[in-house]
PDB file of C-alpha atoms in Angstrom:
ATOM      1  CA  MET S   1      -6.215 -87.717 -57.781  1.00  0.00           C
ATOM      2  CA  ALA S   2      -3.660 -87.789 -60.602  1.00  0.00           C
ATOM      3  CA  ALA S   3      -4.917 -84.455 -61.916  1.00  0.00           C
ATOM      4  CA  ALA S   4      -4.678 -82.945 -58.454  1.00  0.00           C
ATOM      5  CA  SER S   5      -1.082 -84.161 -58.154  1.00  0.00           C
ATOM      6  CA  ALA S   6      -0.249 -82.698 -61.547  1.00  0.00           C
ATOM      7  CA  ILE S   7      -1.715 -79.334 -60.531  1.00  0.00           C
ATOM      8  CA  SER S   8       0.207 -79.395 -57.253  1.00  0.00           C
ATOM      9  CA  ALA S   9       3.427 -80.329 -59.016  1.00  0.00           C
ATOM     10  CA  ALA S  10       2.923 -77.521 -61.520  1.00  0.00           C
ATOM     11  CA  LEU S  11       2.823 -75.039 -58.635  1.00  0.00           C
ATOM     12  CA  LEU S  12       6.275 -76.126 -57.519  1.00  0.00           C
ATOM     13  CA  PRO S  13       9.303 -74.284 -58.867  1.00  0.00           C
ATOM     14  CA  PRO S  14      12.494 -76.158 -59.703  1.00  0.00           C
ATOM     15  CA  VAL S  15      13.824 -77.938 -56.624  1.00  0.00           C
ATOM     16  CA  PRO S  16      15.596 -75.298 -54.515  1.00  0.00           C
ATOM     17  CA  GLY S  17      18.843 -75.724 -52.644  1.00  0.00           C
ATOM     18  CA  ALA S  18      18.951 -78.027 -49.641  1.00  0.00           C
ATOM     19  CA  ALA S  19      18.955 -75.020 -47.315  1.00  0.00           C
ATOM     20  CA  ALA S  20      15.376 -74.060 -48.273  1.00  0.00           C
ATOM     21  CA  ALA S  21      13.785 -76.677 -46.006  1.00  0.00           C
ATOM     22  CA  ALA S  22      15.685 -75.164 -43.090  1.00  0.00           C
ATOM     23  CA  ASP S  23      13.524 -72.065 -43.540  1.00  0.00           C
ATOM     24  CA  LEU S  24      10.455 -73.968 -42.321  1.00  0.00           C
ATOM     25  CA  ALA S  25       8.990 -72.353 -39.218  1.00  0.00           C
ATOM     26  CA  PRO S  26       7.384 -74.242 -36.303  1.00  0.00           C
ATOM     27  CA  HIS S  27       3.914 -73.021 -37.259  1.00  0.00           C
ATOM     28  CA  GLU S  28       4.370 -74.518 -40.735  1.00  0.00           C
ATOM     29  CA  LEU S  29       5.331 -77.845 -39.163  1.00  0.00           C
ATOM     30  CA  ARG S  30       2.256 -77.747 -36.919  1.00  0.00           C
ATOM     31  CA  ILE S  31       0.017 -77.151 -39.924  1.00  0.00           C
ATOM     32  CA  LEU S  32       1.703 -79.997 -41.823  1.00  0.00           C
ATOM     33  CA  VAL S  33       1.146 -82.347 -38.892  1.00  0.00           C
ATOM     34  CA  ALA S  34      -2.477 -81.246 -38.509  1.00  0.00           C
ATOM     35  CA  VAL S  35      -3.286 -81.863 -42.183  1.00  0.00           C
ATOM     36  CA  ASP S  36      -1.647 -85.290 -41.961  1.00  0.00           C
ATOM     37  CA  ARG S  37      -3.611 -86.118 -38.799  1.00  0.00           C
ATOM     38  CA  GLU S  38      -6.980 -84.736 -39.930  1.00  0.00           C
ATOM     39  CA  ARG S  39      -6.615 -85.862 -43.570  1.00  0.00           C
ATOM     40  CA  GLY S  40      -8.037 -82.592 -44.818  1.00  0.00           C
ATOM     41  CA  PHE S  41      -7.338 -78.867 -45.041  1.00  0.00           C
ATOM     42  CA  SER S  42     -10.695 -77.770 -43.646  1.00  0.00           C
ATOM     43  CA  ALA S  43     -10.517 -80.210 -40.726  1.00  0.00           C
ATOM     44  CA  ALA S  44      -6.954 -79.113 -39.958  1.00  0.00           C
ATOM     45  CA  ALA S  45      -8.044 -75.476 -40.070  1.00  0.00           C
ATOM     46  CA  ARG S  46     -10.835 -76.158 -37.563  1.00  0.00           C
ATOM     47  CA  ALA S  47      -8.445 -78.025 -35.262  1.00  0.00           C
ATOM     48  CA  LEU S  48      -5.935 -75.168 -35.338  1.00  0.00           C
ATOM     49  CA  GLY S  49      -8.401 -72.285 -35.262  1.00  0.00           C
ATOM     50  CA  LEU S  50      -7.276 -71.042 -38.686  1.00  0.00           C
ATOM     51  CA  THR S  51      -8.966 -70.430 -41.999  1.00  0.00           C
ATOM     52  CA  GLN S  52      -8.872 -73.103 -44.682  1.00  0.00           C
ATOM     53  CA  SER S  53      -7.113 -70.711 -47.036  1.00  0.00           C
ATOM     54  CA  ALA S  54      -4.380 -70.062 -44.457  1.00  0.00           C
ATOM     55  CA  VAL S  55      -3.772 -73.794 -44.105  1.00  0.00           C
ATOM     56  CA  SER S  56      -3.699 -74.324 -47.874  1.00  0.00           C
ATOM     57  CA  HIS S  57      -1.321 -71.403 -48.346  1.00  0.00           C
ATOM     58  CA  SER S  58       1.007 -72.745 -45.643  1.00  0.00           C
ATOM     59  CA  VAL S  59       1.108 -76.244 -47.123  1.00  0.00           C
ATOM     60  CA  ARG S  60       1.819 -74.882 -50.600  1.00  0.00           C
ATOM     61  CA  GLY S  61       4.672 -72.863 -49.148  1.00  0.00           C
ATOM     62  CA  THR S  62       6.041 -75.921 -47.352  1.00  0.00           C
ATOM     63  CA  GLU S  63       5.870 -77.923 -50.569  1.00  0.00           C
ATOM     64  CA  ARG S  64       7.815 -75.226 -52.409  1.00  0.00           C
ATOM     65  CA  LYS S  65      10.475 -75.180 -49.703  1.00  0.00           C
ATOM     66  CA  VAL S  66      11.000 -78.939 -49.600  1.00  0.00           C
ATOM     67  CA  GLY S  67      10.572 -79.383 -53.341  1.00  0.00           C
ATOM     68  CA  ALA S  68       7.996 -82.187 -53.189  1.00  0.00           C
ATOM     69  CA  VAL S  69       4.229 -82.677 -53.306  1.00  0.00           C
ATOM     70  CA  LEU S  70       3.194 -83.636 -49.784  1.00  0.00           C
ATOM     71  CA  PHE S  71      -0.555 -84.254 -50.176  1.00  0.00           C
ATOM     72  CA  GLU S  72      -2.888 -85.597 -52.811  1.00  0.00           C
ATOM     73  CA  ARG S  73      -5.845 -83.176 -52.958  1.00  0.00           C
ATOM     74  CA  GLY S  74      -9.239 -84.657 -53.725  1.00  0.00           C
ATOM     75  CA  ARG S  75     -12.920 -84.658 -52.846  1.00  0.00           C
ATOM     76  CA  LYS S  76     -12.291 -86.913 -49.871  1.00  0.00           C
ATOM     77  CA  GLY S  77      -9.677 -84.630 -48.364  1.00  0.00           C
ATOM     78  CA  ALA S  78      -5.900 -84.648 -48.350  1.00  0.00           C
ATOM     79  CA  THR S  79      -3.975 -87.913 -48.481  1.00  0.00           C
ATOM     80  CA  PRO S  80      -0.257 -87.745 -47.684  1.00  0.00           C
ATOM     81  CA  THR S  81       2.088 -88.843 -50.437  1.00  0.00           C
ATOM     82  CA  ALA S  82       5.159 -90.911 -49.528  1.00  0.00           C
ATOM     83  CA  ALA S  83       7.037 -87.612 -49.250  1.00  0.00           C
ATOM     84  CA  GLY S  84       4.246 -86.168 -47.118  1.00  0.00           C
ATOM     85  CA  ALA S  85       4.216 -89.098 -44.700  1.00  0.00           C
ATOM     86  CA  ALA S  86       7.988 -88.827 -44.272  1.00  0.00           C
ATOM     87  CA  ALA S  87       7.804 -85.057 -43.832  1.00  0.00           C
ATOM     88  CA  ALA S  88       5.018 -85.336 -41.242  1.00  0.00           C
ATOM     89  CA  ALA S  89       7.028 -87.875 -39.238  1.00  0.00           C
ATOM     90  CA  HIS S  90      10.048 -85.545 -39.215  1.00  0.00           C
ATOM     91  CA  ALA S  91       7.809 -82.598 -38.329  1.00  0.00           C
ATOM     92  CA  ARG S  92       6.342 -84.413 -35.316  1.00  0.00           C
ATOM     93  CA  ARG S  93       9.814 -85.323 -34.081  1.00  0.00           C
ATOM     94  CA  ILE S  94      11.111 -81.765 -34.548  1.00  0.00           C
ATOM     95  CA  LEU S  95       8.132 -80.255 -32.722  1.00  0.00           C
ATOM     96  CA  ARG S  96       8.623 -82.716 -29.873  1.00  0.00           C
ATOM     97  CA  LEU S  97      12.279 -81.678 -29.613  1.00  0.00           C
ATOM     98  CA  LEU S  98      11.225 -78.028 -29.430  1.00  0.00           C
ATOM     99  CA  GLU S  99       8.923 -78.926 -26.532  1.00  0.00           C
ATOM    100  CA  ALA S 100      11.784 -80.825 -24.901  1.00  0.00           C
ATOM    101  CA  LEU S 101      14.073 -77.818 -25.357  1.00  0.00           C
ATOM    102  CA  ALA S 102      11.736 -75.615 -23.317  1.00  0.00           C
ATOM    103  CA  ALA S 103      11.151 -78.276 -20.650  1.00  0.00           C
ATOM    104  CA  GLU S 104      14.873 -79.030 -20.337  1.00  0.00           C
ATOM    105  CA  ALA S 105      15.702 -75.334 -19.986  1.00  0.00           C
ATOM    106  CA  ARG S 106      13.094 -74.829 -17.240  1.00  0.00           C
ATOM    107  CA  GLY S 107      14.265 -78.002 -15.501  1.00  0.00           C
ATOM    108  CA  ALA S 108      17.892 -76.882 -15.591  1.00  0.00           C
ATOM    109  CA  GLU S 109      16.948 -73.550 -14.043  1.00  0.00           C
ATOM    110  CA  ARG S 110      14.890 -75.171 -11.267  1.00  0.00           C
ATOM    111  CA  GLY S 111      17.016 -78.273 -10.755  1.00  0.00           C
ATOM    112  CA  THR S 112      14.095 -80.592 -11.510  1.00  0.00           C
ATOM    113  CA  VAL S 113      13.104 -83.199 -14.080  1.00  0.00           C
ATOM    114  CA  ALA S 114       9.661 -82.401 -15.453  1.00  0.00           C
ATOM    115  CA  GLY S 115       7.484 -82.396 -18.526  1.00  0.00           C
ATOM    116  CA  PRO S 116       5.366 -84.754 -20.609  1.00  0.00           C
ATOM    117  CA  LEU S 117       6.587 -88.244 -21.453  1.00  0.00           C
ATOM    118  CA  ARG S 118       4.730 -90.077 -24.234  1.00  0.00           C
ATOM    119  CA  ILE S 119       4.990 -93.858 -23.954  1.00  0.00           C
ATOM    120  CA  ALA S 120       3.638 -96.416 -26.406  1.00  0.00           C
ATOM    121  CA  ALA S 121       3.404-100.066 -25.354  1.00  0.00           C
ATOM    122  CA  PHE S 122       1.716-103.265 -26.412  1.00  0.00           C
ATOM    123  CA  ARG S 123      -1.117-104.397 -24.151  1.00  0.00           C
ATOM    124  CA  SER S 124       0.550-106.859 -21.782  1.00  0.00           C
ATOM    125  CA  ALA S 125       3.563-104.555 -21.314  1.00  0.00           C
ATOM    126  CA  ALA S 126       1.241-101.663 -20.450  1.00  0.00           C
ATOM    127  CA  LEU S 127      -0.681-103.868 -18.000  1.00  0.00           C
ATOM    128  CA  HIS S 128       2.121-105.724 -16.250  1.00  0.00           C
ATOM    129  CA  LEU S 129       5.564-104.273 -17.026  1.00  0.00           C
ATOM    130  CA  LEU S 130       5.014-100.520 -16.930  1.00  0.00           C
ATOM    131  CA  PRO S 131       2.963 -99.878 -13.742  1.00  0.00           C
ATOM    132  CA  PRO S 132       5.721-100.621 -11.178  1.00  0.00           C
ATOM    133  CA  VAL S 133       8.238 -98.766 -13.353  1.00  0.00           C
ATOM    134  CA  LEU S 134       6.008 -95.689 -13.526  1.00  0.00           C
ATOM    135  CA  GLU S 135       5.355 -95.885  -9.796  1.00  0.00           C
ATOM    136  CA  ARG S 136       9.087 -95.650  -9.085  1.00  0.00           C
ATOM    137  CA  LEU S 137       9.491 -92.931 -11.721  1.00  0.00           C
ATOM    138  CA  ALA S 138       6.746 -90.840 -10.070  1.00  0.00           C
ATOM    139  CA  ALA S 139       8.374 -91.244  -6.662  1.00  0.00           C
ATOM    140  CA  ARG S 140      11.735 -89.984  -7.964  1.00  0.00           C
ATOM    141  CA  HIS S 141      10.471 -87.384 -10.434  1.00  0.00           C
ATOM    142  CA  PRO S 142       6.913 -86.219  -9.614  1.00  0.00           C
ATOM    143  CA  GLY S 143       7.178 -83.508 -12.273  1.00  0.00           C
ATOM    144  CA  ILE S 144       7.236 -86.010 -15.129  1.00  0.00           C
ATOM    145  CA  GLU S 145       3.793 -86.491 -16.679  1.00  0.00           C
ATOM    146  CA  PRO S 146       3.566 -89.926 -18.351  1.00  0.00           C
ATOM    147  CA  GLU S 147       1.008 -90.560 -21.070  1.00  0.00           C
ATOM    148  CA  VAL S 148       0.684 -94.241 -21.969  1.00  0.00           C
ATOM    149  CA  ARG S 149      -1.005 -95.438 -25.153  1.00  0.00           C
ATOM    150  CA  VAL S 150      -1.645 -99.080 -25.922  1.00  0.00           C
ATOM    151  CA  VAL S 151      -0.603 -99.904 -29.492  1.00  0.00           C
ATOM    152  CA  ARG S 152      -1.229-103.161 -31.316  1.00  0.00           C
ATOM    153  CA  GLU S 153       1.903-104.936 -32.495  1.00  0.00           C
ATOM    154  CA  LEU S 154       0.721-105.144 -36.092  1.00  0.00           C
ATOM    155  CA  GLY S 155       2.372-103.493 -39.073  1.00  0.00           C
ATOM    156  CA  ALA S 156       4.778-100.820 -37.826  1.00  0.00           C
ATOM    157  CA  GLY S 157       3.493-101.418 -34.283  1.00  0.00           C
ATOM    158  CA  VAL S 158       4.971 -99.724 -31.231  1.00  0.00           C
ATOM    159  CA  ALA S 159       8.341 -98.984 -32.834  1.00  0.00           C
ATOM    160  CA  GLY S 160       6.527 -97.286 -35.702  1.00  0.00           C
ATOM    161  CA  GLU S 161       4.813 -94.913 -33.275  1.00  0.00           C
ATOM    162  CA  VAL S 162       8.229 -93.799 -32.033  1.00  0.00           C
ATOM    163  CA  ALA S 163       9.759 -93.558 -35.510  1.00  0.00           C
ATOM    164  CA  GLU S 164       6.807 -91.460 -36.711  1.00  0.00           C
ATOM    165  CA  GLY S 165       7.089 -89.047 -33.795  1.00  0.00           C
ATOM    166  CA  ARG S 166       3.896 -90.063 -31.970  1.00  0.00           C
ATOM    167  CA  ALA S 167       5.694 -91.443 -28.914  1.00  0.00           C
ATOM    168  CA  ASP S 168       8.936 -90.662 -27.102  1.00  0.00           C
ATOM    169  CA  VAL S 169       9.608 -94.216 -25.919  1.00  0.00           C
ATOM    170  CA  GLY S 170       8.107 -97.523 -26.943  1.00  0.00           C
ATOM    171  CA  ILE S 171       7.953-100.854 -25.109  1.00  0.00           C
ATOM    172  CA  ALA S 172       7.995-103.153 -28.094  1.00  0.00           C
ATOM    173  CA  THR S 173       8.626-106.669 -29.250  1.00  0.00           C
ATOM    174  CA  LEU S 174      11.997-106.582 -30.964  1.00  0.00           C
ATOM    175  CA  GLY S 175      11.971-108.678 -34.112  1.00  0.00           C
ATOM    176  CA  ALA S 176      14.716-109.842 -36.431  1.00  0.00           C
ATOM    177  CA  ALA S 177      15.438-106.284 -37.608  1.00  0.00           C
ATOM    178  CA  PRO S 178      17.321-104.202 -34.999  1.00  0.00           C
ATOM    179  CA  PRO S 179      15.846-100.842 -33.886  1.00  0.00           C
ATOM    180  CA  ALA S 180      18.597 -99.080 -35.859  1.00  0.00           C
ATOM    181  CA  ALA S 181      16.889-100.266 -39.042  1.00  0.00           C
ATOM    182  CA  ALA S 182      14.116 -97.768 -38.279  1.00  0.00           C
ATOM    183  CA  GLY S 183      16.523 -95.046 -37.141  1.00  0.00           C
ATOM    184  CA  LEU S 184      15.899 -95.878 -33.480  1.00  0.00           C
ATOM    185  CA  ILE S 185      18.008 -97.004 -30.559  1.00  0.00           C
ATOM    186  CA  GLY S 186      17.037 -99.340 -27.745  1.00  0.00           C
ATOM    187  CA  ASP S 187      17.884-102.300 -25.582  1.00  0.00           C
ATOM    188  CA  VAL S 188      16.474-105.632 -24.483  1.00  0.00           C
ATOM    189  CA  LEU S 189      14.482-105.689 -21.239  1.00  0.00           C
ATOM    190  CA  VAL S 190      13.325-109.298 -21.029  1.00  0.00           C
ATOM    191  CA  GLU S 191      13.236-112.553 -22.956  1.00  0.00           C
ATOM    192  CA  ASP S 192       9.629-113.636 -22.597  1.00  0.00           C
ATOM    193  CA  PRO S 193       9.121-117.435 -22.922  1.00  0.00           C
ATOM    194  CA  TYR S 194       5.978-118.948 -24.398  1.00  0.00           C
ATOM    195  CA  ARG S 195       3.884-121.493 -22.508  1.00  0.00           C
ATOM    196  CA  LEU S 196       0.973-123.799 -23.213  1.00  0.00           C
ATOM    197  CA  VAL S 197      -2.203-122.406 -21.637  1.00  0.00           C
ATOM    198  CA  HIS S 198      -5.218-124.638 -21.073  1.00  0.00           C
ATOM    199  CA  PRO S 199      -8.345-125.100 -18.934  1.00  0.00           C
ATOM    200  CA  ALA S 200      -7.430-126.225 -15.431  1.00  0.00           C
ATOM    201  CA  GLY S 201      -7.559-129.967 -14.908  1.00  0.00           C
ATOM    202  CA  HIS S 202      -7.993-130.901 -18.559  1.00  0.00           C
ATOM    203  CA  PRO S 203      -6.519-134.400 -19.093  1.00  0.00           C
ATOM    204  CA  ALA S 204      -5.275-133.813 -22.659  1.00  0.00           C
ATOM    205  CA  PRO S 205      -4.808-130.074 -23.315  1.00  0.00           C
ATOM    206  CA  ARG S 206      -2.900-130.620 -26.570  1.00  0.00           C
ATOM    207  CA  SER S 207      -6.004-132.207 -28.061  1.00  0.00           C
ATOM    208  CA  LEU S 208      -8.036-129.014 -27.661  1.00  0.00           C
ATOM    209  CA  PRO S 209      -8.760-126.485 -30.432  1.00  0.00           C
ATOM    210  CA  LEU S 210      -6.344-123.570 -30.664  1.00  0.00           C
ATOM    211  CA  VAL S 211      -7.361-120.063 -29.598  1.00  0.00           C
ATOM    212  CA  ASP S 212      -5.112-117.308 -30.968  1.00  0.00           C
ATOM    213  CA  TRP S 213      -4.935-113.559 -31.654  1.00  0.00           C
ATOM    214  CA  HIS S 214      -3.382-111.686 -34.556  1.00  0.00           C
ATOM    215  CA  GLU S 215      -0.625-109.993 -32.558  1.00  0.00           C
ATOM    216  CA  ASN S 216       0.654-113.219 -31.068  1.00  0.00           C
ATOM    217  CA  CYS S 217       4.199-114.360 -31.881  1.00  0.00           C
ATOM    218  CA  GLY S 218       7.019-112.895 -33.907  1.00  0.00           C
ATOM    219  CA  SER S 219       8.421-114.437 -37.054  1.00  0.00           C
ATOM    220  CA  ALA S 220      10.960-116.603 -35.189  1.00  0.00           C
ATOM    221  CA  THR S 221       8.267-118.052 -32.928  1.00  0.00           C
ATOM    222  CA  ARG S 222       5.995-118.676 -35.885  1.00  0.00           C
ATOM    223  CA  ARG S 223       8.771-120.690 -37.547  1.00  0.00           C
ATOM    224  CA  TRP S 224       9.021-122.818 -34.408  1.00  0.00           C
ATOM    225  CA  TRP S 225       5.246-123.015 -34.360  1.00  0.00           C
ATOM    226  CA  ALA S 226       5.146-124.276 -37.965  1.00  0.00           C
ATOM    227  CA  GLY S 227       7.498-127.132 -37.077  1.00  0.00           C
ATOM    228  CA  GLN S 228       5.210-128.502 -34.339  1.00  0.00           C
ATOM    229  CA  ASP S 229       2.807-130.980 -35.903  1.00  0.00           C
ATOM    230  CA  TRP S 230       0.664-131.142 -32.767  1.00  0.00           C
ATOM    231  CA  ILE S 231      -0.396-127.479 -33.009  1.00  0.00           C
ATOM    232  CA  PRO S 232      -3.599-127.204 -35.062  1.00  0.00           C
ATOM    233  CA  LYS S 233      -4.714-124.230 -37.107  1.00  0.00           C
ATOM    234  CA  ALA S 234      -6.510-121.716 -34.924  1.00  0.00           C
ATOM    235  CA  THR S 235     -10.255-122.209 -34.914  1.00  0.00           C
ATOM    236  CA  VAL S 236     -10.933-119.152 -32.759  1.00  0.00           C
ATOM    237  CA  LEU S 237      -9.298-115.736 -33.254  1.00  0.00           C
ATOM    238  CA  ALA S 238      -9.641-113.169 -30.482  1.00  0.00           C
ATOM    239  CA  GLU S 239      -8.954-109.438 -30.359  1.00  0.00           C
ATOM    240  CA  ASP S 240      -6.204-109.583 -27.737  1.00  0.00           C
ATOM    241  CA  ASP S 241      -4.472-111.777 -25.160  1.00  0.00           C
ATOM    242  CA  GLY S 242      -7.026-110.934 -22.466  1.00  0.00           C
ATOM    243  CA  ALA S 243      -9.827-112.299 -24.630  1.00  0.00           C
ATOM    244  CA  VAL S 244      -7.771-115.431 -25.344  1.00  0.00           C
ATOM    245  CA  LEU S 245      -7.349-116.100 -21.619  1.00  0.00           C
ATOM    246  CA  SER S 246     -11.072-115.609 -21.021  1.00  0.00           C
ATOM    247  CA  MET S 247     -11.922-118.111 -23.756  1.00  0.00           C
ATOM    248  CA  VAL S 248      -9.417-120.672 -22.479  1.00  0.00           C
ATOM    249  CA  SER S 249     -10.749-120.341 -18.934  1.00  0.00           C
ATOM    250  CA  SER S 250     -14.233-121.020 -20.330  1.00  0.00           C
ATOM    251  CA  GLY S 251     -13.010-124.303 -21.821  1.00  0.00           C
ATOM    252  CA  LEU S 252     -13.139-123.204 -25.465  1.00  0.00           C
ATOM    253  CA  GLY S 253      -9.610-124.356 -26.280  1.00  0.00           C
ATOM    254  CA  MET S 254      -5.914-124.083 -25.491  1.00  0.00           C
ATOM    255  CA  ALA S 255      -3.455-121.331 -26.405  1.00  0.00           C
ATOM    256  CA  ILE S 256       0.273-120.695 -26.766  1.00  0.00           C
ATOM    257  CA  MET S 257       1.076-117.419 -25.052  1.00  0.00           C
ATOM    258  CA  PRO S 258       4.057-115.427 -23.735  1.00  0.00           C
ATOM    259  CA  ALA S 259       4.550-115.433 -19.985  1.00  0.00           C
ATOM    260  CA  LEU S 260       4.068-111.659 -19.681  1.00  0.00           C
ATOM    261  CA  SER S 261       0.497-112.062 -20.934  1.00  0.00           C
ATOM    262  CA  LEU S 262      -0.193-114.617 -18.202  1.00  0.00           C
ATOM    263  CA  ASP S 263       0.259-112.262 -15.234  1.00  0.00           C
ATOM    264  CA  GLY S 264      -3.101-112.113 -13.488  1.00  0.00           C
ATOM    265  CA  ALA S 265      -4.538-114.981 -15.543  1.00  0.00           C
ATOM    266  CA  PRO S 266      -8.123-115.824 -14.505  1.00  0.00           C
ATOM    267  CA  GLU S 267      -9.065-118.768 -12.376  1.00  0.00           C
ATOM    268  CA  GLY S 268      -9.663-121.901 -14.349  1.00  0.00           C
ATOM    269  CA  VAL S 269      -6.443-121.529 -16.357  1.00  0.00           C
ATOM    270  CA  GLU S 270      -3.279-123.611 -16.013  1.00  0.00           C
ATOM    271  CA  THR S 271      -0.005-123.437 -17.908  1.00  0.00           C
ATOM    272  CA  ALA S 272       2.586-125.996 -18.935  1.00  0.00           C
ATOM    273  CA  ALA S 273       6.062-125.844 -20.437  1.00  0.00           C
ATOM    274  CA  LEU S 274       6.427-126.225 -24.187  1.00  0.00           C
ATOM    275  CA  GLY S 275       9.606-128.253 -23.867  1.00  0.00           C
ATOM    276  CA  PRO S 276      13.251-127.778 -22.876  1.00  0.00           C
ATOM    277  CA  GLU S 277      13.814-124.953 -25.397  1.00  0.00           C
ATOM    278  CA  PRO S 278      10.555-123.032 -25.694  1.00  0.00           C
ATOM    279  CA  PRO S 279      10.296-120.130 -28.123  1.00  0.00           C
ATOM    280  CA  THR S 280      10.646-116.656 -26.655  1.00  0.00           C
ATOM    281  CA  ARG S 281       9.838-113.123 -27.683  1.00  0.00           C
ATOM    282  CA  THR S 282      12.293-110.326 -27.023  1.00  0.00           C
ATOM    283  CA  VAL S 283      10.793-107.308 -25.279  1.00  0.00           C
ATOM    284  CA  GLY S 284      12.714-104.042 -25.144  1.00  0.00           C
ATOM    285  CA  TYR S 285      12.488-100.288 -25.271  1.00  0.00           C
ATOM    286  CA  VAL S 286      13.036 -98.104 -28.328  1.00  0.00           C
ATOM    287  CA  THR S 287      13.438 -94.357 -28.680  1.00  0.00           C
ATOM    288  CA  THR S 288      15.044 -91.857 -31.041  1.00  0.00           C
ATOM    289  CA  PRO S 289      18.710 -90.851 -30.662  1.00  0.00           C
ATOM    290  CA  GLU S 290      17.622 -87.255 -30.042  1.00  0.00           C
ATOM    291  CA  LEU S 291      15.028 -87.978 -27.353  1.00  0.00           C
ATOM    292  CA  ALA S 292      17.321 -90.481 -25.646  1.00  0.00           C
ATOM    293  CA  ALA S 293      19.328 -87.470 -24.446  1.00  0.00           C
ATOM    294  CA  THR S 294      16.345 -85.759 -22.763  1.00  0.00           C
ATOM    295  CA  THR S 295      16.023 -86.052 -18.992  1.00  0.00           C
ATOM    296  CA  PRO S 296      12.493 -87.601 -18.803  1.00  0.00           C
ATOM    297  CA  VAL S 297      13.414 -90.325 -21.308  1.00  0.00           C
ATOM    298  CA  ARG S 298      16.729 -90.990 -19.561  1.00  0.00           C
ATOM    299  CA  ALA S 299      14.911 -91.257 -16.234  1.00  0.00           C
ATOM    300  CA  LEU S 300      12.426 -93.776 -17.629  1.00  0.00           C
ATOM    301  CA  ILE S 301      15.197 -95.844 -19.210  1.00  0.00           C
ATOM    302  CA  ARG S 302      17.009 -95.989 -15.869  1.00  0.00           C
ATOM    303  CA  GLU S 303      13.875 -97.354 -14.185  1.00  0.00           C
ATOM    304  CA  LEU S 304      13.293 -99.867 -16.980  1.00  0.00           C
ATOM    305  CA  ARG S 305      16.860-101.149 -16.667  1.00  0.00           C
ATOM    306  CA  ALA S 306      16.530-101.338 -12.875  1.00  0.00           C
ATOM    307  CA  ALA S 307      13.383-103.449 -13.299  1.00  0.00           C
ATOM    308  CA  ARG S 308      15.272-105.738 -15.686  1.00  0.00           C
ATOM    309  CA  ARG S 309      17.935-106.323 -13.068  1.00  0.00           C
TER     310      ARG S 309
END
């Protein structure tokens, strides 16, 4: 890998002026994104219907223009460097704006709001918060084509999908860091309180083992959690909140879950308050400053805010 980087670096001339990157064409950005996605030049070539040499030539040209090595070349394919990951994220966002440009122009000519709308959301938001919002959006703007992807709130999570150009809008849990820290904008939609969830009719639910899942709770809630000496260490870890509810309804333990995850809880489950000041998670939307100005994103934000009211 190191040798490959050295060879790639040797191909680069001295860093050109800042204007050189502006010479990048859309097809070069598409190739950059494809190599990042496919993790290889040959795989990217197949996906784009190009030759492997054409893809390699394009990437080398892009590297010369930006003045940085974007991919580590090796037997296992092409791994993006830190510069490559950043460049691919910018490329995805630029390509999405070019798509929006065409859609906005057609919409302005026809007096309609139309085009694709990529939404990322964590599971319970996609199940319970988004459907009525999208129903109203479809009634007002039938030309908008929503695409919803469920993203786990681990690592960069939903906000990361937006920041990296894979989604236009994200319904995310907003942690201690504001969206602006990731170059995003957004707003709070709901403060989602946590509740104790247990098998129906159990006489002492706090004595039960704890069932949990990795995405559960933000850092603030975990600090509250750590100060409660009655909460045991989880003995069962599930994949998601739906699996947790199924296990609790089967009598395998109790759980501490946000209210949004409890919509449509199965029979055999009851909930109880965690006290006068229960922990909450903040749920909101995030998008990029550029996409926030596009008509499909603005339309969705209006419906999200109406649902909040």
